[in-house]
Tab-separated table of C-alpha atoms in Angstrom:
chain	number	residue	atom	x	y	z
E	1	UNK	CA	-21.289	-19.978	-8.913
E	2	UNK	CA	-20.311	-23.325	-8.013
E	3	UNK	CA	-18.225	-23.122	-4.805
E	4	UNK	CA	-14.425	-25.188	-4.802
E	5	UNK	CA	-14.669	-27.707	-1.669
E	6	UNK	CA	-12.461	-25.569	0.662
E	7	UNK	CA	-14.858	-22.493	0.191
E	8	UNK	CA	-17.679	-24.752	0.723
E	9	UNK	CA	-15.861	-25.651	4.110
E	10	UNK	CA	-15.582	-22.503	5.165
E	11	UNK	CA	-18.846	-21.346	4.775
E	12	UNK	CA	-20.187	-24.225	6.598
E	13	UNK	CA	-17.990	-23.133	9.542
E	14	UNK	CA	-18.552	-19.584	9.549
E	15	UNK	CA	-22.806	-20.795	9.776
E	16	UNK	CA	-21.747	-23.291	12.335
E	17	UNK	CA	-19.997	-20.041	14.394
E	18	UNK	CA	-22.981	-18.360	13.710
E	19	UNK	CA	-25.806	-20.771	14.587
E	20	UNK	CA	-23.814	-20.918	17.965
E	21	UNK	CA	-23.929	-17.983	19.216
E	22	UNK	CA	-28.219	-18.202	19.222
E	23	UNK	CA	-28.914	-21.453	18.285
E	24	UNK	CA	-27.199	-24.304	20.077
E	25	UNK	CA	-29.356	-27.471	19.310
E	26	UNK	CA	-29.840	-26.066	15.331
E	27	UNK	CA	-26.001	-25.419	15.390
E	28	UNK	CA	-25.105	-29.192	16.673
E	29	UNK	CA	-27.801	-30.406	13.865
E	30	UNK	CA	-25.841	-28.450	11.152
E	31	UNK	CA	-22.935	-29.708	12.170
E	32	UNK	CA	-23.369	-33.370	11.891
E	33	UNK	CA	-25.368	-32.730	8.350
E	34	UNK	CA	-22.836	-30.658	7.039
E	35	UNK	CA	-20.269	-32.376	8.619
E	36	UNK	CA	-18.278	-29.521	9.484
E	37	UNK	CA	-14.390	-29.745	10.317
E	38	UNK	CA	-13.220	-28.453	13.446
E	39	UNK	CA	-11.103	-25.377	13.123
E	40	UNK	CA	-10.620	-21.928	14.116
E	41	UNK	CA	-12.660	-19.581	12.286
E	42	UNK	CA	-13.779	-16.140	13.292
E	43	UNK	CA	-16.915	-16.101	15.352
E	44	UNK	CA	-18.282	-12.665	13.217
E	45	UNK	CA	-17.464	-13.884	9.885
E	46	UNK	CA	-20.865	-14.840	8.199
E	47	UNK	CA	-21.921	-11.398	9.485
E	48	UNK	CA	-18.548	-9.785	7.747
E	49	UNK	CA	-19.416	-11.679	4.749
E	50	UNK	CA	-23.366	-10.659	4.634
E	51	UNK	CA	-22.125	-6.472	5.493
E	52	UNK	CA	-19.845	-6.870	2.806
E	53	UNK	CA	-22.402	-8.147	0.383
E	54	UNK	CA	-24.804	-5.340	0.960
E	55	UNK	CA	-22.213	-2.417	0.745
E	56	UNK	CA	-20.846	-3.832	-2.651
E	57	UNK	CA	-24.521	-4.607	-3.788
E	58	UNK	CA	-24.892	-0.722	-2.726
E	59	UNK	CA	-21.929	0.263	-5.051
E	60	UNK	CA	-22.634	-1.513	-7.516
E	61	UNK	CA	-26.411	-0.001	-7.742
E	62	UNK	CA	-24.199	3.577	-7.411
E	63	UNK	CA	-21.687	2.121	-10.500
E	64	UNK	CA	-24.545	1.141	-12.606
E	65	UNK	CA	-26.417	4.901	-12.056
E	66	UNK	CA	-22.945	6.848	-12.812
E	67	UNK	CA	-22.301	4.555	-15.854
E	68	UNK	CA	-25.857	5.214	-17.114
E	69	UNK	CA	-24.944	9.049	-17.063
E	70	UNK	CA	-21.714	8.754	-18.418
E	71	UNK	CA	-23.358	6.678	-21.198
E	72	UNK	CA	-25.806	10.050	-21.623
E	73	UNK	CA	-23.267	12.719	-21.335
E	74	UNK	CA	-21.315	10.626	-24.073
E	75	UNK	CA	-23.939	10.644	-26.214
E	76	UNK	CA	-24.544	14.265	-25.801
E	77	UNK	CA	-20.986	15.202	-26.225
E	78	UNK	CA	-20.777	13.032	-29.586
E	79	UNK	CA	-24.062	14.966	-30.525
E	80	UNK	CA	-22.370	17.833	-30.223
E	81	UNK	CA	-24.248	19.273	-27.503
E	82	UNK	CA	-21.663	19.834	-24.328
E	83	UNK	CA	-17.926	19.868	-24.187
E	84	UNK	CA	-15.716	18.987	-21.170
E	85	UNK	CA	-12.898	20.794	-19.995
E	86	UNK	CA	-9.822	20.264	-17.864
E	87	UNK	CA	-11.585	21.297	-14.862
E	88	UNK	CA	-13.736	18.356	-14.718
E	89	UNK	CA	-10.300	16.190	-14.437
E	90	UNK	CA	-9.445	18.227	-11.853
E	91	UNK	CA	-12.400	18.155	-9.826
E	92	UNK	CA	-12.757	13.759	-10.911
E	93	UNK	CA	-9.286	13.613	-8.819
E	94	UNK	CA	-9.921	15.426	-5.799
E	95	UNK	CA	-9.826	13.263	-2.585
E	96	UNK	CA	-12.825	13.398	-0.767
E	97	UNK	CA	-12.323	12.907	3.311
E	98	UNK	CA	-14.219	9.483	4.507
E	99	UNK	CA	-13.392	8.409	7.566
E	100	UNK	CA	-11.240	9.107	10.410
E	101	UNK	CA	-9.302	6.440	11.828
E	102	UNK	CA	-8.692	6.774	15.801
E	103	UNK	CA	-6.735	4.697	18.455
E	104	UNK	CA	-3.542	4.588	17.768
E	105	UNK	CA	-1.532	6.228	21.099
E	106	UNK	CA	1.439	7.405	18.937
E	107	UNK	CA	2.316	8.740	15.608
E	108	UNK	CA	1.444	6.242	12.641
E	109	UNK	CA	4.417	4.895	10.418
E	110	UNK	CA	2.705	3.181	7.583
E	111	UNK	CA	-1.049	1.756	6.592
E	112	UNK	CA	-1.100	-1.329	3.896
E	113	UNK	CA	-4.296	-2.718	1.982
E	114	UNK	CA	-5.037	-6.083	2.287
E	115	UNK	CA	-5.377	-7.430	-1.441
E	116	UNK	CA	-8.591	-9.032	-1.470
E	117	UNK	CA	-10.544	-8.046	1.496
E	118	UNK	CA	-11.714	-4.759	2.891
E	119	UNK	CA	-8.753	-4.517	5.535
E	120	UNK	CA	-6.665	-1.601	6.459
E	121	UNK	CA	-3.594	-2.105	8.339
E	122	UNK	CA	-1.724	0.615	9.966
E	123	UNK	CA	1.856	0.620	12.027
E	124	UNK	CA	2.384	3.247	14.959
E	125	UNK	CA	5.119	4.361	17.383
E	126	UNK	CA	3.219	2.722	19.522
E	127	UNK	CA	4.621	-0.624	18.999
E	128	UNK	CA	1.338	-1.861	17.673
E	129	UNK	CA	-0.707	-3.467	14.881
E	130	UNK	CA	-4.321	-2.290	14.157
E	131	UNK	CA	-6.737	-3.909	11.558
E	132	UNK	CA	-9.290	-1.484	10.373
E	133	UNK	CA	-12.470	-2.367	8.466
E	134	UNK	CA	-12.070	0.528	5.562
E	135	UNK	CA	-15.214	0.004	4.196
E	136	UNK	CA	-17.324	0.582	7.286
E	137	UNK	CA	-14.556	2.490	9.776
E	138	UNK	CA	-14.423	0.437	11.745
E	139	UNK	CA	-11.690	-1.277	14.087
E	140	UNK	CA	-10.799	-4.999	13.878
E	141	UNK	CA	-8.150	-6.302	15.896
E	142	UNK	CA	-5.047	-5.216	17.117
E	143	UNK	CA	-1.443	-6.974	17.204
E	144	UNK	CA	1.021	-6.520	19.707
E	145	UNK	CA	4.567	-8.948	20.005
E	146	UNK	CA	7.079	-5.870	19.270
E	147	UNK	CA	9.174	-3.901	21.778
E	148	UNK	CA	9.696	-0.300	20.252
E	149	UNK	CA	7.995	1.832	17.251
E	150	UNK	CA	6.440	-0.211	14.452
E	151	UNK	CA	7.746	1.249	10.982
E	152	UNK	CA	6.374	-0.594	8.175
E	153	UNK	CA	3.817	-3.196	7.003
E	154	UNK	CA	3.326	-5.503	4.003
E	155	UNK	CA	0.582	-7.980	2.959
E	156	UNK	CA	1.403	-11.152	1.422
E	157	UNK	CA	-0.047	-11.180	-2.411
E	158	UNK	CA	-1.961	-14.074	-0.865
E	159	UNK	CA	-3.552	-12.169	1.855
E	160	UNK	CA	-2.457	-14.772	4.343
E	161	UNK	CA	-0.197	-13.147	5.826
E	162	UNK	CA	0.925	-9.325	7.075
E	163	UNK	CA	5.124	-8.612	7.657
E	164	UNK	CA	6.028	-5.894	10.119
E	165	UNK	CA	9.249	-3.876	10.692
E	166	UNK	CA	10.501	-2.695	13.597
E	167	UNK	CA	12.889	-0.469	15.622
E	168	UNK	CA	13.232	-3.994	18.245
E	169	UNK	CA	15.669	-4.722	15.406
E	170	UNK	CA	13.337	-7.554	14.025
E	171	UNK	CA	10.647	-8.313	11.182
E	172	UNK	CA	7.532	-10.384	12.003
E	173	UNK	CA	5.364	-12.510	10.295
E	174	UNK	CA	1.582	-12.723	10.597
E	175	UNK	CA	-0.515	-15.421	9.936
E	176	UNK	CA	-3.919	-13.206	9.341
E	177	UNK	CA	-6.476	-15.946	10.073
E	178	UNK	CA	-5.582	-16.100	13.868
E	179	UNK	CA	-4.074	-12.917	14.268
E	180	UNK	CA	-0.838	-14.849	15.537
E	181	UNK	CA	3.408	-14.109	15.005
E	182	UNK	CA	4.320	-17.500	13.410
E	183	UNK	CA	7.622	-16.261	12.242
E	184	UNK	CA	10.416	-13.544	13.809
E	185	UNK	CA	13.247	-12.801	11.684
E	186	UNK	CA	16.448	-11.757	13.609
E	187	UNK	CA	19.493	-10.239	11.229
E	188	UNK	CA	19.638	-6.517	11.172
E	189	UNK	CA	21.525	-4.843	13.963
E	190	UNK	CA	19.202	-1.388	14.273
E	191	UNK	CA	16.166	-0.166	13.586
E	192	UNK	CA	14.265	-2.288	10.825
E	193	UNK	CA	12.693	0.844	8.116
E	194	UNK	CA	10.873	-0.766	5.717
E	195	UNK	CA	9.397	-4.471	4.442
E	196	UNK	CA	7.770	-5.669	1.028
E	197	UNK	CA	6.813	-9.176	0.186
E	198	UNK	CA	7.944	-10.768	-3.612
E	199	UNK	CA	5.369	-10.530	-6.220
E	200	UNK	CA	5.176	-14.817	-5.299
E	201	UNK	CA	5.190	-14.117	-1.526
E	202	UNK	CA	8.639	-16.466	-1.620
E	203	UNK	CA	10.404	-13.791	-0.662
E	204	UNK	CA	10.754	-10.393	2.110
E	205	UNK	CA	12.844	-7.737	1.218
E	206	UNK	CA	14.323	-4.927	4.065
E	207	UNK	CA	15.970	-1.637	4.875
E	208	UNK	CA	17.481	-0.855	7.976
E	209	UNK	CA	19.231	2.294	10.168
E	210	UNK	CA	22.349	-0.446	9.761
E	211	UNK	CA	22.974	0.694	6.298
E	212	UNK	CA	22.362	-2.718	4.829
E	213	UNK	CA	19.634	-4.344	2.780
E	214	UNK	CA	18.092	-8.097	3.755
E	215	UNK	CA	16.631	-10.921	0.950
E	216	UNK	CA	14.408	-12.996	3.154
E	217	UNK	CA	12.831	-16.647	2.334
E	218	UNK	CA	9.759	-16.938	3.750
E	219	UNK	CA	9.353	-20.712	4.082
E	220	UNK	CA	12.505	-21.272	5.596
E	221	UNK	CA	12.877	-17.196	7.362
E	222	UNK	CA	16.525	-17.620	6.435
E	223	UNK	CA	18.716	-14.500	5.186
E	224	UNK	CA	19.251	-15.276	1.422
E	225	UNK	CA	21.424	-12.470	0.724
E	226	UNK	CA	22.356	-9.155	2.163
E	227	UNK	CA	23.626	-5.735	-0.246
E	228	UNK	CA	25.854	-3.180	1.693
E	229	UNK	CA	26.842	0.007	-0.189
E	230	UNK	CA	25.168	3.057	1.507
E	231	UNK	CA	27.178	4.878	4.029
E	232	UNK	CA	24.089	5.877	6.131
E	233	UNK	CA	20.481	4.346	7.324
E	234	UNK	CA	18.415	2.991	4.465
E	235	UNK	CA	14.789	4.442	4.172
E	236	UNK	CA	13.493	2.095	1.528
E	237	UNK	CA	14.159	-0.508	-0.200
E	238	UNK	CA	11.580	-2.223	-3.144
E	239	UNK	CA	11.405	-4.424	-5.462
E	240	UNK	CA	11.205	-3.527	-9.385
E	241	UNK	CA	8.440	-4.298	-11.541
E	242	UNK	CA	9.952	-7.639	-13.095
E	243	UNK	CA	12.131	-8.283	-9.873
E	244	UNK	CA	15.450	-8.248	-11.337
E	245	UNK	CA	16.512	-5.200	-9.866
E	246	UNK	CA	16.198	-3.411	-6.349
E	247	UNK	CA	15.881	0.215	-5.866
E	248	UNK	CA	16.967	1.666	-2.325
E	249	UNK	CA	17.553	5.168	-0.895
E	250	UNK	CA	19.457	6.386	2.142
E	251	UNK	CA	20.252	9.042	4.530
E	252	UNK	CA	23.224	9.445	2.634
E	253	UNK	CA	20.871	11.283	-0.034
E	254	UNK	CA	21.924	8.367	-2.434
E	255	UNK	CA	19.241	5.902	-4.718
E	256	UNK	CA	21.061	2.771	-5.570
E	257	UNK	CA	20.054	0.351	-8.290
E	258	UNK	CA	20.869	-2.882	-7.465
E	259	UNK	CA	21.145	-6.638	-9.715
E	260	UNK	CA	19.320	-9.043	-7.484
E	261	UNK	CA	21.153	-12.164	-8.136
E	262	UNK	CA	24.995	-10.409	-8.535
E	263	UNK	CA	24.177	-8.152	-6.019
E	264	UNK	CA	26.295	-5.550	-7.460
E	265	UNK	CA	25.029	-1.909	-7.948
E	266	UNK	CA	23.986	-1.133	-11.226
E	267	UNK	CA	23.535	2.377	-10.850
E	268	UNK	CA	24.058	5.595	-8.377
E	269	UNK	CA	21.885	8.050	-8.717
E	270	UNK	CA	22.353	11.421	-7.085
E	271	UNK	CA	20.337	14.779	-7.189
E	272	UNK	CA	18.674	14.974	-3.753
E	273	UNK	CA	20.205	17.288	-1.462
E	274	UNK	CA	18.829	15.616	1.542
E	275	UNK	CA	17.393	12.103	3.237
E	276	UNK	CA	15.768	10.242	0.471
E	277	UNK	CA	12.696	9.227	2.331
E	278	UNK	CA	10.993	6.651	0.057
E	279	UNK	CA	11.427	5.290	-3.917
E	280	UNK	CA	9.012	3.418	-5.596
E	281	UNK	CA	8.332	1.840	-8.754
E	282	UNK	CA	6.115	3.584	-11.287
E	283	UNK	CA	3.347	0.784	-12.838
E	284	UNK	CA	4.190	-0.264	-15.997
E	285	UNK	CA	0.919	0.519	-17.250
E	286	UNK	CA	1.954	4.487	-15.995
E	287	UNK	CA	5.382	3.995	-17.062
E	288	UNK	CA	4.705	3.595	-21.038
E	289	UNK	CA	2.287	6.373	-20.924
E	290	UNK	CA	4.834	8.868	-19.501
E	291	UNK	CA	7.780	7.898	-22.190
E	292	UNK	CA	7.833	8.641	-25.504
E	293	UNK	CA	7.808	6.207	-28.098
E	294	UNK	CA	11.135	6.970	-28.766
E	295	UNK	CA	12.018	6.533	-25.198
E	296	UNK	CA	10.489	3.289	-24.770
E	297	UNK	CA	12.812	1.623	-28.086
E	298	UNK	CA	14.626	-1.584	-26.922
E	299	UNK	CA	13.601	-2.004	-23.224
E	300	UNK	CA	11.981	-5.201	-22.542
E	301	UNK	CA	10.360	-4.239	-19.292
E	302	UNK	CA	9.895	-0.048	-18.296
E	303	UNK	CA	11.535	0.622	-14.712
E	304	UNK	CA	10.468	3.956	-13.952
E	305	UNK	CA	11.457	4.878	-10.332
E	306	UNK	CA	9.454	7.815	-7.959
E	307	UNK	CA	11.989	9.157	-5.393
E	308	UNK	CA	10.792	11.775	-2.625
E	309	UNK	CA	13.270	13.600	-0.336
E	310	UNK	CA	13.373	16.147	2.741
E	311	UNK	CA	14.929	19.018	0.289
E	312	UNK	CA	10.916	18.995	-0.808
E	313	UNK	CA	11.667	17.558	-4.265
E	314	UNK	CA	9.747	14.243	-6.011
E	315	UNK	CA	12.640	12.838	-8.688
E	316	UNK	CA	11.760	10.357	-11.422
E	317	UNK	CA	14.019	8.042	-12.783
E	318	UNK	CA	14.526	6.244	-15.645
E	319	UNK	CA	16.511	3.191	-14.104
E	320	UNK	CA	17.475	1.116	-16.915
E	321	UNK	CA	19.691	3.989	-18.133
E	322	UNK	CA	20.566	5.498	-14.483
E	323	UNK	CA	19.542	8.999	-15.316
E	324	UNK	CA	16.779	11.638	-14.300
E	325	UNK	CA	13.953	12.118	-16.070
E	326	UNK	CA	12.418	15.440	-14.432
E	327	UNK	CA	11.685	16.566	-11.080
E	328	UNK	CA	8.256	17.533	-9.497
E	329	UNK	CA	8.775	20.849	-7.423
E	330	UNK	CA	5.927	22.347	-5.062
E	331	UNK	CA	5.674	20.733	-1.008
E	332	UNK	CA	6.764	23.585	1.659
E	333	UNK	CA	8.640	20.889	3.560
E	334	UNK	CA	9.727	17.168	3.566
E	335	UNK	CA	8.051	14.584	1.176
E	336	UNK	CA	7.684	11.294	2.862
E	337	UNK	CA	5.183	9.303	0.242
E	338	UNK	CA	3.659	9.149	-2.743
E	339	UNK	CA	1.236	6.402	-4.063
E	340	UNK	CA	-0.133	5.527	-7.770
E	341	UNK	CA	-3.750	6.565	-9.133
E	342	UNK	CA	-5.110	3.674	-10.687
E	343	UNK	CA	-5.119	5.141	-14.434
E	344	UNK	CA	-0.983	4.742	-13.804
E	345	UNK	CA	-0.820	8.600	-15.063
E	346	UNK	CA	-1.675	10.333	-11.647
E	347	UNK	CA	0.697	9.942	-8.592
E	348	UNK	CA	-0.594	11.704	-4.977
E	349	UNK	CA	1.772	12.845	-2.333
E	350	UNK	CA	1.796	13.861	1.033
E	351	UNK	CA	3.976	15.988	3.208
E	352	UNK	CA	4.884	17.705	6.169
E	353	UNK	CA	3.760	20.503	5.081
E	354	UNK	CA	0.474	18.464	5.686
E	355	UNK	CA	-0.806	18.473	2.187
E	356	UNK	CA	-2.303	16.291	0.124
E	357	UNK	CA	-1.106	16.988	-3.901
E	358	UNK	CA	-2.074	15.493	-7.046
E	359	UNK	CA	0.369	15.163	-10.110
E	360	UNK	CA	-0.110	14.310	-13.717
E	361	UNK	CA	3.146	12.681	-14.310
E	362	UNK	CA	3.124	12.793	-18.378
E	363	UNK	CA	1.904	16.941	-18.203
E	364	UNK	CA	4.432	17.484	-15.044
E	365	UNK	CA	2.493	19.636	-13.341
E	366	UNK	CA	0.759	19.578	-10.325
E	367	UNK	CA	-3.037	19.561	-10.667
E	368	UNK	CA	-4.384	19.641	-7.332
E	369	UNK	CA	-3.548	20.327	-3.800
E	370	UNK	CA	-5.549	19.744	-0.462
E	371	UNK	CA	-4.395	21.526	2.244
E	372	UNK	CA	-4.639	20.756	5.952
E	373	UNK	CA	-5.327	17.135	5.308
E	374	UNK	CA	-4.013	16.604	8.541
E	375	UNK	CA	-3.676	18.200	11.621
E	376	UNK	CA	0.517	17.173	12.023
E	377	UNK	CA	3.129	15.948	9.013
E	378	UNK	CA	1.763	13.086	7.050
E	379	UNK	CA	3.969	10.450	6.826
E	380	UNK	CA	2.746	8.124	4.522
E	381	UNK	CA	0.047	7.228	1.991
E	382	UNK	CA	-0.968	4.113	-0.385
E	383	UNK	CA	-4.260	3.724	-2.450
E	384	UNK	CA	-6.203	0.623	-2.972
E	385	UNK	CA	-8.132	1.019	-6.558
E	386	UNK	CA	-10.281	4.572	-5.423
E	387	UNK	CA	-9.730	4.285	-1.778
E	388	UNK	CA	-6.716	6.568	-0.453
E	389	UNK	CA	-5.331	6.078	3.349
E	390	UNK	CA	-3.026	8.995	4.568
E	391	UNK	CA	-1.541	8.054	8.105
E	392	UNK	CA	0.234	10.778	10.673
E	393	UNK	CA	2.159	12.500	13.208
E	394	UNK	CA	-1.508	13.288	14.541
E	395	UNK	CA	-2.031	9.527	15.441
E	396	UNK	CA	-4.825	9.564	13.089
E	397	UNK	CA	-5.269	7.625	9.513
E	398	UNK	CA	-7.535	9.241	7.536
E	399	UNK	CA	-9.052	7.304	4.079
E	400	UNK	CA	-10.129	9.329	1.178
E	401	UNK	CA	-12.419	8.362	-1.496
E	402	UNK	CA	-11.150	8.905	-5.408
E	403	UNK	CA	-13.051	8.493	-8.360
């Protein structure tokens, strides 16, 4: 692989880091061969890099042995000689308990996968910021620069940057690299709920407890637009899967469709009979597998919209048409988050009933449930391809392997 002249740059500074920590004279040598730039680099990195190379060498030895008995208990079952059942589905989804994340001092809000590299980051009461290495456990770094409770985080589709929301009434920006805020965004007049980046990074979209909704440029940090319907504190707020639209949900147990660029409200769509804690948009790769054919008949691009709620009820939505498709039924107590299995068919969900449950959204039905997952309410969840992080009242994160 033939390295672009930037990566070749930073690999020469992450061995020039390296050499220094041991090897002074061979380090200055290196340095005026390779003619390495001056910049900030981590000191650790090369060592990341090399740990990171021999646990995904590891996997993919593990991959290669499970796809060589897959290949065999294929050719069995096309011989005719063993049969699966739906048990084996069951038992394929269950989440297996990896690692337990500790030092948090307060309750944790939120936890957010970095998009290309094995980092975890998770959002307490505490008012801080911790990275976590997921793949080994461990901790990274922590950032601090907020005043109260830190409610939600968002990477950058880059992985550049990490957004943060907070109940100081601001949003901060993250520039990953050196762990520094480069950008504080000042607008919202309570408690900040929930951030996501754009699908281009151009843009940061918010919720606050001061019932309005904030478009964000990132370049400039400027408020491009604000939408004010709800009568109460907005949980959520997200983008749809083509960005046209904006789904948000409220204390006022209301989900509101919104048109980005007329900001008007589309659609309101009621049902809950409590706080709507969190929507989110169904993949579009899960969407067209859970309409009919029939269903999916002149719509250019399928919105399907997950909304969870304290009256213990998970609501899907189709939002192009404003209505309700069916509603998932089985958590003792509040719902605060669900997140997507990668095969776009399975959704997981976690409670405060502190459960872990599995769903097949095109059967309906609920196909697995873990209790006990935590020792207090879980408050949130998201899954990075077969990695699942849970995060809770118990001031713990725990991460979860899927297969």
């Amino acid at each position: 692989m033939v390295l672009t002249a930037r990566q070749r740059d930073e690999l020469n500074q992450a061995i020039h880091q390296y050499l220094l920590i041991s090897y002074q004279q061979s380090a200055q040598l290196f340095k005026t061969e390779a003619a390495v730039k001056d910049g900030q680099i981590e000191a650790d990195l090369l060592e990341k890099k090399w740990n990171s190379i021999v646990r995904l060498s590891k996997r993919v030895i593990t991959l290669e042995q499970q796809v060589e008995q897959l290949n065999e208990q294929l050719a069995q079952a096309q011989a005719g000689k063993i049969q699966f059942n739906k048990s084996d589905d069951e038992q394929r989804l269950t989440p297996i308990e990896k690692f337990k994340l500790e030092g948090h001092r307060a309750g944790v809000n939120c936890v957010a996968f970095h998009p290309q590299y094995q980092i975890l980051g998770s959002a307490s009461d505490d008012g801080s910021i911790k990275l976590w290495d997921y793949e080994s456990g461990h901790f990274e770094k922590t950032l601090k620069g907020h005043t109260s409770n830190v409610n939600c985080l968002a990477f950058d589709p880059t992985g550049k940057y990490i957004c943060s929301a907070s109940s100081d009434l601001s949003i901060k920006i993250w520039e990953l690299k050196n762990h520094t805020c480069v950008k504080t965004l000042i607008g919202h007049e309570h408690s900040v709920s929930t951030v996501q980046f754009s699908d281009h990074g151009d843009f940061i979209l918010s919720a606050s407890r001061d019932k309005n909704i904030k478009l964000w440029e990132v370049a400039t940090g400027f408020c491009k637009k604000t939408f004010s319907e709800h009568q109460e504190w907005v949980r959520c707020a997200v983008f749809s899967n083509d960005e046209k639209q904006i789904a948000s949900c409220s204390q006022d147990q209301m989900i509101y469709i919104w048109v980005i660029d007329s900001g008007q409200v589309l659609h309101q769509l009621s049902g809950h009979e409590h706080v709507v804690e969190q929507v989110k948009y169904i993949p579009e790769h899960g969407a067209k597998q859970i309409l009919t054919q029939q269903q999916q008949q002149n719509i250019q691009t399928i919105n399907l919209l997950v909304s969870v709620s304290r009256d213990k009820e998970i609501k899907i939505w189709n939002t192009i048409l404003g209505t309700n498709l069916f509603t998932l039924s089985g958590h003792d107590n509040w719902v605060n988050g669900v997140s997507f299995h990668p095969d776009g068919v399975h959704m997981l969900s976690v409670s405060d009933d502190k459960t872990i449950r599995v769903w097949n959204l095109k059967e309906q039905k609920q196909k697995k449930k873990i209790e006990n997952a935590h020792d207090k309410f879980i408050l949130k969840c998201e899954i990075n391809k077969f990695i699942f992080a849970t995060c809770s009242v118990d001031q713990t994160i725990k991460l979860w392997l899927l297969s």
